[in-house]
C-alpha cells in the first residue's frame, strides 16, 4: 500500500488490527497514524521492533522477553510482560495528572499562596 491508500484506510475504519507485520510495515503504520493526528503507542520485544518503538509517541518494550535493543528504544518497559499493566499504568498516570492539574499551588516550590 502507498501512503495515500493507508491514510484512506485509516480515515474509513475506526479500528484496525495489524499482526505479524514486518519491521518496515510497523514503522509505516506508526507514521500513517501520526499523520492522522493520532497519539501512537507501540509494543514490542525484538530488535526488529526498535524503529517503530522509537518513532511512536509511546514505545513499550517487554521487560522479561524483550531484547536489550528494544528496551533501549522504548519509553516504557513492562517489567511483567503483562499488557493489562499498560491499562493500570495509564489509569494511575491519569489520576496523578488530574491531581497535579487541580492543585498546582501544592507542588510549587514556594508553597501555597497565603493571605496576610
Short mmCIF file of C-alpha atoms in Angstrom, two decimals:
data_model
loop_
_atom_site.label_atom_id
_atom_site.label_comp_id
_atom_site.label_asym_id
_atom_site.label_seq_id
_atom_site.Cartn_x
_atom_site.Cartn_y
_atom_site.Cartn_z
CA UNK A 1 0.00 0.00 0.00
CA UNK A 2 1.14 3.52 -0.71
CA UNK A 3 0.82 6.31 1.84
CA UNK A 4 -2.43 7.65 0.37
CA UNK A 5 -4.09 4.22 0.48
CA UNK A 6 -3.06 3.76 4.11
CA UNK A 7 -4.36 7.23 5.01
CA UNK A 8 -7.70 6.47 3.30
CA UNK A 9 -7.97 3.16 5.17
CA UNK A 10 -7.34 4.90 8.49
CA UNK A 11 -9.98 7.53 7.74
CA UNK A 12 -12.69 4.99 6.86
CA UNK A 13 -12.07 2.42 9.61
CA UNK A 14 -12.23 3.24 13.32
CA UNK A 15 -10.49 0.04 14.43
CA UNK A 16 -7.62 -1.67 12.66
CA UNK A 17 -5.51 -4.54 13.93
CA UNK A 18 -2.20 -5.42 12.34
CA UNK A 19 -0.38 -8.56 13.39
CA UNK A 20 2.67 -10.45 12.17
CA UNK A 21 3.94 -7.40 10.31
CA UNK A 22 7.48 -6.69 9.23
CA UNK A 23 9.54 -4.06 10.99
CA UNK A 24 9.17 -1.80 7.95
CA UNK A 25 5.37 -2.18 7.95
CA UNK A 26 5.23 -1.39 11.69
CA UNK A 27 7.12 1.83 11.07
CA UNK A 28 4.84 2.71 8.12
CA UNK A 29 1.77 2.11 10.31
CA UNK A 30 3.13 4.34 13.08
CA UNK A 31 3.90 7.17 10.65
CA UNK A 32 0.48 6.85 8.99
CA UNK A 33 -1.36 7.08 12.30
CA UNK A 34 0.73 10.07 13.33
CA UNK A 35 -0.10 11.81 10.04
CA UNK A 36 -3.77 11.44 11.03
CA UNK A 37 -3.02 13.21 14.32
CA UNK A 38 -3.23 10.11 16.49
CA UNK A 39 -1.08 9.51 19.54
CA UNK A 40 0.55 6.18 18.80
CA UNK A 41 1.67 3.53 21.28
CA UNK A 42 3.61 0.50 20.08
CA UNK A 43 4.55 -2.64 21.99
CA UNK A 44 7.48 -4.80 21.00
CA UNK A 45 10.08 -7.21 22.25
CA UNK A 46 12.59 -7.71 19.47
CA UNK A 47 15.36 -5.85 17.72
CA UNK A 48 13.12 -5.58 14.66
CA UNK A 49 10.55 -3.62 16.71
CA UNK A 50 13.05 -0.92 17.71
CA UNK A 51 12.44 1.56 14.84
CA UNK A 52 8.68 1.57 15.49
CA UNK A 53 9.20 1.77 19.27
CA UNK A 54 11.45 4.80 18.79
CA UNK A 55 9.16 6.56 16.28
CA UNK A 56 5.95 6.00 18.26
CA UNK A 57 4.79 8.59 20.75
CA UNK A 58 4.94 5.89 23.41
CA UNK A 59 7.17 2.88 22.84
CA UNK A 60 6.53 -0.01 25.23
CA UNK A 61 9.04 -2.87 25.45
CA UNK A 62 8.63 -6.21 27.18
CA UNK A 63 10.82 -6.43 30.29
CA UNK A 64 11.14 -10.21 30.58
CA UNK A 65 11.15 -11.39 26.98
CA UNK A 66 12.32 -8.15 25.36
CA UNK A 67 15.72 -7.64 23.81
CA UNK A 68 18.12 -5.05 25.21
CA UNK A 69 17.82 -3.08 21.97
CA UNK A 70 14.01 -2.85 22.21
CA UNK A 71 14.28 -1.79 25.87
CA UNK A 72 16.71 0.99 24.95
CA UNK A 73 14.44 2.23 22.14
CA UNK A 74 11.30 2.22 24.29
CA UNK A 75 9.89 4.94 26.52
CA UNK A 76 8.44 2.41 28.95
CA UNK A 77 9.32 -1.16 29.89
CA UNK A 78 6.69 -3.62 31.12
CA UNK A 79 8.52 -5.45 33.87
CA UNK A 80 5.97 -8.27 33.99
CA UNK A 81 5.23 -8.54 30.20
CA UNK A 82 1.54 -8.21 31.06
CA UNK A 83 -0.48 -6.00 28.71
CA UNK A 84 -3.00 -5.32 31.49
CA UNK A 85 -0.22 -3.39 33.23
CA UNK A 86 -0.44 -0.79 30.46
CA UNK A 87 -4.07 -0.08 31.33
CA UNK A 88 -3.29 0.11 35.03
CA UNK A 89 -0.36 2.43 34.40
CA UNK A 90 -2.40 4.75 32.18
CA UNK A 91 -5.23 4.88 34.73
CA UNK A 92 -2.83 5.66 37.58
CA UNK A 93 -1.00 8.23 35.48
CA UNK A 94 -4.28 9.95 34.58
CA UNK A 95 -5.18 10.09 38.26
CA UNK A 96 -1.86 11.70 39.16
CA UNK A 97 -2.11 14.10 36.24
CA UNK A 98 -5.59 15.29 37.29
CA UNK A 99 -4.41 15.80 40.86
CA UNK A 100 -1.47 17.85 39.66
CA UNK A 101 -3.71 20.00 37.46
CA UNK A 102 -6.20 20.57 40.30
CA UNK A 103 -3.61 21.60 42.85
CA UNK A 104 -0.76 23.42 41.10
CA UNK A 105 -0.05 25.52 44.17
CA UNK A 106 0.62 22.39 46.23
CA UNK A 107 3.60 21.43 44.07
CA UNK A 108 5.01 24.92 43.80
CA UNK A 109 8.44 25.31 45.38
CA UNK A 110 7.15 28.47 47.07
CA UNK A 111 4.22 26.60 48.63
CA UNK A 112 0.59 27.70 48.51
CA UNK A 113 -0.18 31.38 48.29
CA UNK A 114 -1.08 32.89 51.65
CA UNK A 115 -3.17 35.90 52.50
CA UNK A 116 -1.70 38.28 55.12
#
